[in-house]
PDB file of C-alpha atoms in Angstrom:
ATOM      1  CA  UNK A 284      -0.069  -0.111   0.013  1.00 50.00           C
ATOM      2  CA  UNK A 285       1.540   3.259  -1.063  1.00 65.00           C
ATOM      3  CA  UNK A 286       1.894   6.064   1.594  1.00 77.00           C
ATOM      4  CA  UNK A 287      -0.789   8.647   1.916  1.00 93.00           C
ATOM      5  CA  UNK A 288       0.215  11.770  -0.184  1.00 97.00           C
ATOM      6  CA  UNK A 289       0.671  14.924   1.671  1.00 97.00           C
ATOM      7  CA  UNK A 290       2.718  16.962  -0.846  1.00 98.00           C
ATOM      8  CA  UNK A 291       2.021  17.413  -4.621  1.00 98.00           C
ATOM      9  CA  UNK A 292       4.997  18.738  -6.720  1.00 99.00           C
ATOM     10  CA  UNK A 293       4.470  19.960 -10.254  1.00 99.00           C
ATOM     11  CA  UNK A 294       6.967  20.433 -12.968  1.00 98.00           C
ATOM     12  CA  UNK A 295       6.191  23.459 -15.124  1.00 98.00           C
ATOM     13  CA  UNK A 296       7.414  23.191 -18.778  1.00 98.00           C
ATOM     14  CA  UNK A 297       5.079  20.858 -20.766  1.00 98.00           C
ATOM     15  CA  UNK A 298       3.123  20.321 -17.657  1.00 98.00           C
ATOM     16  CA  UNK A 299       1.658  23.669 -16.873  1.00 98.00           C
ATOM     17  CA  UNK A 300       2.841  25.706 -19.791  1.00 98.00           C
ATOM     18  CA  UNK A 301       3.739  24.883 -23.317  1.00 98.00           C
ATOM     19  CA  UNK A 302       7.261  25.188 -24.520  1.00 98.00           C
ATOM     20  CA  UNK A 303       8.412  25.014 -28.134  1.00 98.00           C
ATOM     21  CA  UNK A 304      11.563  26.664 -29.511  1.00 98.00           C
ATOM     22  CA  UNK A 305      10.430  26.074 -33.114  1.00 98.00           C
ATOM     23  CA  UNK A 306       7.758  28.748 -32.592  1.00 98.00           C
ATOM     24  CA  UNK A 307      10.140  31.825 -33.173  1.00 98.00           C
ATOM     25  CA  UNK A 308      12.657  29.790 -35.103  1.00 98.00           C
ATOM     26  CA  UNK A 309      10.289  29.112 -37.680  1.00 98.00           C
ATOM     27  CA  UNK A 310      10.569  32.772 -38.573  1.00 98.00           C
ATOM     28  CA  UNK A 311      14.316  33.098 -37.712  1.00 98.00           C
ATOM     29  CA  UNK A 312      15.356  29.981 -39.844  1.00 98.00           C
ATOM     30  CA  UNK A 313      12.305  29.267 -42.242  1.00 98.00           C
ATOM     31  CA  UNK A 314      13.979  26.269 -43.883  1.00 98.00           C
ATOM     32  CA  UNK A 315      12.994  23.226 -41.819  1.00 98.00           C
ATOM     33  CA  UNK A 316      16.122  21.058 -42.655  1.00 98.00           C
ATOM     34  CA  UNK A 317      18.526  24.026 -41.567  1.00 98.00           C
ATOM     35  CA  UNK A 318      16.426  24.708 -38.555  1.00 98.00           C
ATOM     36  CA  UNK A 319      16.728  20.981 -37.435  1.00 98.00           C
ATOM     37  CA  UNK A 320      20.451  21.118 -38.117  1.00 98.00           C
ATOM     38  CA  UNK A 321      20.754  24.277 -36.010  1.00 98.00           C
ATOM     39  CA  UNK A 322      18.886  22.743 -33.043  1.00 98.00           C
ATOM     40  CA  UNK A 323      20.906  19.476 -33.328  1.00 98.00           C
ATOM     41  CA  UNK A 324      24.393  21.310 -33.613  1.00 98.00           C
ATOM     42  CA  UNK A 325      24.283  24.823 -32.326  1.00 98.00           C
ATOM     43  CA  UNK A 326      21.592  25.812 -29.891  1.00 98.00           C
ATOM     44  CA  UNK A 327      21.128  22.141 -28.684  1.00 98.00           C
ATOM     45  CA  UNK A 328      19.067  20.833 -25.790  1.00 96.00           C
ATOM     46  CA  UNK A 329      22.239  20.111 -23.869  1.00 97.00           C
ATOM     47  CA  UNK A 330      23.537  23.788 -24.519  1.00 98.00           C
ATOM     48  CA  UNK A 331      20.101  25.104 -23.072  1.00 98.00           C
ATOM     49  CA  UNK A 332      20.318  22.733 -20.164  1.00 97.00           C
ATOM     50  CA  UNK A 333      23.291  24.602 -18.982  1.00 98.00           C
ATOM     51  CA  UNK A 334      21.325  27.746 -18.612  1.00 98.00           C
ATOM     52  CA  UNK A 335      18.785  25.669 -16.568  1.00 98.00           C
ATOM     53  CA  UNK A 336      21.891  24.684 -14.384  1.00 97.00           C
ATOM     54  CA  UNK A 337      22.812  28.348 -13.899  1.00 98.00           C
ATOM     55  CA  UNK A 338      25.025  29.375 -16.665  1.00 98.00           C
ATOM     56  CA  UNK A 339      24.459  32.967 -17.663  1.00 97.00           C
ATOM     57  CA  UNK A 340      23.017  33.660 -21.112  1.00 98.00           C
ATOM     58  CA  UNK A 341      25.910  36.088 -22.015  1.00 98.00           C
ATOM     59  CA  UNK A 342      28.364  33.140 -21.426  1.00 98.00           C
ATOM     60  CA  UNK A 343      26.270  30.616 -23.282  1.00 98.00           C
ATOM     61  CA  UNK A 344      25.883  32.957 -26.353  1.00 98.00           C
ATOM     62  CA  UNK A 345      29.687  33.863 -26.342  1.00 98.00           C
ATOM     63  CA  UNK A 346      30.508  30.211 -26.322  1.00 98.00           C
ATOM     64  CA  UNK A 347      28.515  29.574 -29.542  1.00 98.00           C
ATOM     65  CA  UNK A 348      29.142  32.849 -31.215  1.00 98.00           C
ATOM     66  CA  UNK A 349      32.948  32.116 -31.061  1.00 98.00           C
ATOM     67  CA  UNK A 350      32.180  28.555 -32.730  1.00 98.00           C
ATOM     68  CA  UNK A 351      29.658  29.857 -35.230  1.00 98.00           C
ATOM     69  CA  UNK A 352      30.275  33.662 -35.819  1.00 98.00           C
ATOM     70  CA  UNK A 353      28.190  33.610 -38.973  1.00 98.00           C
ATOM     71  CA  UNK A 354      25.212  32.425 -36.910  1.00 98.00           C
ATOM     72  CA  UNK A 355      25.451  35.159 -34.207  1.00 98.00           C
ATOM     73  CA  UNK A 356      22.062  36.600 -34.901  1.00 98.00           C
ATOM     74  CA  UNK A 357      20.337  33.139 -34.850  1.00 98.00           C
ATOM     75  CA  UNK A 358      22.109  32.222 -31.681  1.00 98.00           C
ATOM     76  CA  UNK A 359      21.092  35.405 -29.794  1.00 98.00           C
ATOM     77  CA  UNK A 360      17.500  34.959 -31.038  1.00 98.00           C
ATOM     78  CA  UNK A 361      17.112  32.039 -28.546  1.00 98.00           C
ATOM     79  CA  UNK A 362      17.012  34.343 -25.491  1.00 98.00           C
ATOM     80  CA  UNK A 363      15.768  37.324 -27.391  1.00 98.00           C
ATOM     81  CA  UNK A 364      12.567  35.552 -28.424  1.00 98.00           C
ATOM     82  CA  UNK A 365      12.221  33.113 -25.528  1.00 98.00           C
ATOM     83  CA  UNK A 366       8.808  34.591 -24.562  1.00 98.00           C
ATOM     84  CA  UNK A 367       7.440  33.402 -27.886  1.00 98.00           C
ATOM     85  CA  UNK A 368       8.518  29.703 -27.018  1.00 98.00           C
ATOM     86  CA  UNK A 369       6.051  29.706 -24.124  1.00 98.00           C
ATOM     87  CA  UNK A 370       2.801  30.885 -25.870  1.00 98.00           C
ATOM     88  CA  UNK A 371       0.091  29.358 -23.645  1.00 98.00           C
ATOM     89  CA  UNK A 372      -0.873  27.564 -20.451  1.00 98.00           C
ATOM     90  CA  UNK A 373      -2.243  23.988 -20.286  1.00 98.00           C
ATOM     91  CA  UNK A 374      -5.529  25.140 -18.906  1.00 98.00           C
ATOM     92  CA  UNK A 375      -6.491  21.652 -17.818  1.00 98.00           C
ATOM     93  CA  UNK A 376      -3.371  21.126 -15.776  1.00 98.00           C
ATOM     94  CA  UNK A 377      -3.411  24.570 -14.286  1.00 98.00           C
ATOM     95  CA  UNK A 378      -7.154  24.080 -13.210  1.00 98.00           C
ATOM     96  CA  UNK A 379      -6.101  20.724 -11.424  1.00 98.00           C
ATOM     97  CA  UNK A 380      -3.281  22.519  -9.588  1.00 98.00           C
ATOM     98  CA  UNK A 381      -5.541  25.439  -8.652  1.00 98.00           C
ATOM     99  CA  UNK A 382      -8.264  23.014  -7.332  1.00 98.00           C
ATOM    100  CA  UNK A 383      -5.663  21.236  -5.286  1.00 98.00           C
ATOM    101  CA  UNK A 384      -4.566  24.523  -3.680  1.00 98.00           C
ATOM    102  CA  UNK A 385      -8.152  25.598  -3.227  1.00 98.00           C
ATOM    103  CA  UNK A 386      -8.780  22.386  -1.277  1.00 97.00           C
ATOM    104  CA  UNK A 387      -5.833  23.176   1.153  1.00 97.00           C
ATOM    105  CA  UNK A 388      -3.481  20.670  -0.331  1.00 98.00           C
ATOM    106  CA  UNK A 389       0.152  21.377  -0.130  1.00 98.00           C
ATOM    107  CA  UNK A 390       1.465  22.335  -3.603  1.00 98.00           C
ATOM    108  CA  UNK A 391       5.003  23.169  -4.661  1.00 99.00           C
ATOM    109  CA  UNK A 392       6.748  23.228  -7.958  1.00 99.00           C
ATOM    110  CA  UNK A 393      10.223  21.864  -9.051  1.00 98.00           C
ATOM    111  CA  UNK A 394      11.561  22.836 -12.396  1.00 98.00           C
ATOM    112  CA  UNK A 395      14.523  22.955 -14.766  1.00 98.00           C
ATOM    113  CA  UNK A 396      14.422  26.606 -15.647  1.00 98.00           C
ATOM    114  CA  UNK A 397      16.962  29.494 -16.257  1.00 98.00           C
ATOM    115  CA  UNK A 398      16.566  32.012 -13.398  1.00 97.00           C
ATOM    116  CA  UNK A 399      15.821  35.088 -15.538  1.00 97.00           C
ATOM    117  CA  UNK A 400      13.533  33.236 -17.909  1.00 98.00           C
ATOM    118  CA  UNK A 401      11.601  31.818 -14.943  1.00 98.00           C
ATOM    119  CA  UNK A 402      11.197  35.269 -13.560  1.00 97.00           C
ATOM    120  CA  UNK A 403       9.755  36.340 -16.933  1.00 97.00           C
ATOM    121  CA  UNK A 404       7.450  33.331 -16.926  1.00 98.00           C
ATOM    122  CA  UNK A 405       6.116  34.420 -13.609  1.00 97.00           C
ATOM    123  CA  UNK A 406       4.983  37.662 -15.099  1.00 97.00           C
ATOM    124  CA  UNK A 407       3.369  35.993 -18.197  1.00 97.00           C
ATOM    125  CA  UNK A 408       1.599  33.346 -16.027  1.00 98.00           C
ATOM    126  CA  UNK A 409       0.498  34.565 -12.709  1.00 98.00           C
ATOM    127  CA  UNK A 410      -0.713  31.174 -11.522  1.00 98.00           C
ATOM    128  CA  UNK A 411       2.956  30.247 -11.113  1.00 98.00           C
ATOM    129  CA  UNK A 412       2.909  32.470  -8.006  1.00 98.00           C
ATOM    130  CA  UNK A 413      -0.023  30.371  -6.290  1.00 98.00           C
ATOM    131  CA  UNK A 414       1.812  27.227  -5.042  1.00 98.00           C
ATOM    132  CA  UNK A 415       3.571  27.536  -1.656  1.00 98.00           C
ATOM    133  CA  UNK A 416       7.016  27.805  -3.382  1.00 98.00           C
ATOM    134  CA  UNK A 417       9.301  26.654  -6.167  1.00 98.00           C
ATOM    135  CA  UNK A 418      12.648  25.203  -6.669  1.00 98.00           C
ATOM    136  CA  UNK A 419      14.308  26.607  -9.923  1.00 98.00           C
ATOM    137  CA  UNK A 420      17.257  24.757 -11.057  1.00 98.00           C
ATOM    138  CA  UNK A 421      18.948  27.715 -12.557  1.00 98.00           C
ATOM    139  CA  UNK A 422      18.883  29.416  -9.014  1.00 98.00           C
ATOM    140  CA  UNK A 423      20.688  26.567  -7.184  1.00 98.00           C
ATOM    141  CA  UNK A 424      23.025  24.905  -9.679  1.00 98.00           C
ATOM    142  CA  UNK A 425      21.273  21.569  -9.813  1.00 98.00           C
ATOM    143  CA  UNK A 426      19.049  20.003 -12.494  1.00 98.00           C
ATOM    144  CA  UNK A 427      16.639  17.134 -12.653  1.00 98.00           C
ATOM    145  CA  UNK A 428      17.214  14.123 -12.804  1.00 98.00           C
ATOM    146  CA  UNK A 429      19.914  14.583 -10.244  1.00 98.00           C
ATOM    147  CA  UNK A 430      18.623  13.055  -6.995  1.00 98.00           C
ATOM    148  CA  UNK A 431      20.203  16.002  -5.101  1.00 98.00           C
ATOM    149  CA  UNK A 432      17.627  18.491  -6.519  1.00 98.00           C
ATOM    150  CA  UNK A 433      14.708  16.429  -5.192  1.00 98.00           C
ATOM    151  CA  UNK A 434      16.428  16.071  -1.856  1.00 98.00           C
ATOM    152  CA  UNK A 435      16.994  19.787  -1.589  1.00 98.00           C
ATOM    153  CA  UNK A 436      13.436  20.443  -2.478  1.00 98.00           C
ATOM    154  CA  UNK A 437      12.286  18.146   0.145  1.00 98.00           C
ATOM    155  CA  UNK A 438      14.490  19.694   2.811  1.00 98.00           C
ATOM    156  CA  UNK A 439      13.699  23.313   1.775  1.00 98.00           C
ATOM    157  CA  UNK A 440       9.828  22.745   1.909  1.00 98.00           C
ATOM    158  CA  UNK A 441       9.772  20.192   4.653  1.00 98.00           C
ATOM    159  CA  UNK A 442       8.446  17.324   2.618  1.00 98.00           C
ATOM    160  CA  UNK A 443       8.471  13.761   3.498  1.00 98.00           C
ATOM    161  CA  UNK A 444       9.616  11.949   0.414  1.00 98.00           C
ATOM    162  CA  UNK A 445       7.395   8.793   0.525  1.00 97.00           C
ATOM    163  CA  UNK A 446       4.408  11.174   1.145  1.00 98.00           C
ATOM    164  CA  UNK A 447       5.272  13.429  -1.862  1.00 98.00           C
ATOM    165  CA  UNK A 448       4.052  12.879  -5.480  1.00 98.00           C
ATOM    166  CA  UNK A 449       5.866  14.481  -8.460  1.00 98.00           C
ATOM    167  CA  UNK A 450       4.473  15.308 -11.806  1.00 98.00           C
ATOM    168  CA  UNK A 451       6.746  15.522 -14.804  1.00 98.00           C
ATOM    169  CA  UNK A 452       6.607  15.083 -18.589  1.00 98.00           C
ATOM    170  CA  UNK A 453      10.139  13.536 -18.608  1.00 98.00           C
ATOM    171  CA  UNK A 454      10.454   9.857 -17.920  1.00 98.00           C
ATOM    172  CA  UNK A 455      14.024  10.559 -16.629  1.00 98.00           C
ATOM    173  CA  UNK A 456      12.713  13.120 -14.206  1.00 98.00           C
ATOM    174  CA  UNK A 457      10.072  10.854 -13.012  1.00 98.00           C
ATOM    175  CA  UNK A 458      12.713   8.219 -12.363  1.00 98.00           C
ATOM    176  CA  UNK A 459      14.871  10.779 -10.520  1.00 98.00           C
ATOM    177  CA  UNK A 460      12.141  11.476  -8.221  1.00 98.00           C
ATOM    178  CA  UNK A 461      11.460   7.781  -7.541  1.00 98.00           C
ATOM    179  CA  UNK A 462      15.207   7.359  -6.877  1.00 98.00           C
ATOM    180  CA  UNK A 463      14.897  10.027  -4.194  1.00 98.00           C
ATOM    181  CA  UNK A 464      12.067   8.085  -2.450  1.00 98.00           C
ATOM    182  CA  UNK A 465       9.167   9.952  -3.877  1.00 98.00           C
ATOM    183  CA  UNK A 466       6.053   8.834  -5.589  1.00 98.00           C
ATOM    184  CA  UNK A 467       5.800  10.138  -9.159  1.00 98.00           C
ATOM    185  CA  UNK A 468       3.649  10.066 -12.303  1.00 98.00           C
ATOM    186  CA  UNK A 469       4.526  10.668 -15.844  1.00 98.00           C
ATOM    187  CA  UNK A 470       2.438  13.536 -17.312  1.00 98.00           C
ATOM    188  CA  UNK A 471       0.704  12.962 -20.580  1.00 98.00           C
ATOM    189  CA  UNK A 472      -2.364  15.161 -20.444  1.00 98.00           C
ATOM    190  CA  UNK A 473      -4.741  16.778 -17.914  1.00 98.00           C
ATOM    191  CA  UNK A 474      -7.334  14.018 -17.903  1.00 98.00           C
ATOM    192  CA  UNK A 475      -4.592  11.227 -17.371  1.00 98.00           C
ATOM    193  CA  UNK A 476      -3.203  13.343 -14.629  1.00 98.00           C
ATOM    194  CA  UNK A 477      -6.554  13.667 -12.972  1.00 98.00           C
ATOM    195  CA  UNK A 478      -6.880   9.870 -13.198  1.00 98.00           C
ATOM    196  CA  UNK A 479      -3.296   9.207 -11.842  1.00 97.00           C
ATOM    197  CA  UNK A 480      -3.969  11.469  -8.865  1.00 98.00           C
ATOM    198  CA  UNK A 481      -7.345   9.881  -8.028  1.00 97.00           C
ATOM    199  CA  UNK A 482      -5.617   6.583  -8.161  1.00 96.00           C
ATOM    200  CA  UNK A 483      -3.243   7.896  -5.497  1.00 96.00           C
ATOM    201  CA  UNK A 484      -6.041   8.812  -3.218  1.00 96.00           C
ATOM    202  CA  UNK A 485      -5.961  12.617  -4.056  1.00 96.00           C
ATOM    203  CA  UNK A 486      -9.275  14.190  -4.480  1.00 91.00           C
ATOM    204  CA  UNK A 487      -9.426  16.594  -7.348  1.00 87.00           C
TER     205      UNK A 487
END
């Protein structure tokens, strides 16, 4: 029998808000093959993850501009047009989160996010200010799925790991939470999330 859930922890990107770098880059690099090459070789997922770990954008840009000087404008477009990559919230998931908070449940957030873009996201999406608090990877120099980030979140917010459930769209991050002793569910869509939470004894 799984432990009773006292703490519900949400990831943010692709769980509460949509994220897609292709949105501005369809304009910046209109040719699809070239755009794919750019994301696979220049502004890669791994490169962006280092900003989530705390690297400053200026340093990240300088690194790539030195390697690809002819693509400077395209490289700088990543931060410049970042707000276009997060065009809308997932209303169904947000509604579930707000309902849990309204019912008095303990809700926090744990996200891989650069510190400055997260501050921007809070302005765009005010519901990100509703949970009790948030651990932002870029502010602490740790990223999921490193077990240390889940342990720090639990310490900082007084969570009991086995009584905590984590919701994330990444299988690796779900496994990271489980490795830290948490319960966890893989996010697919709001309706699946609702069923998963109910299955864990959480009334929505």
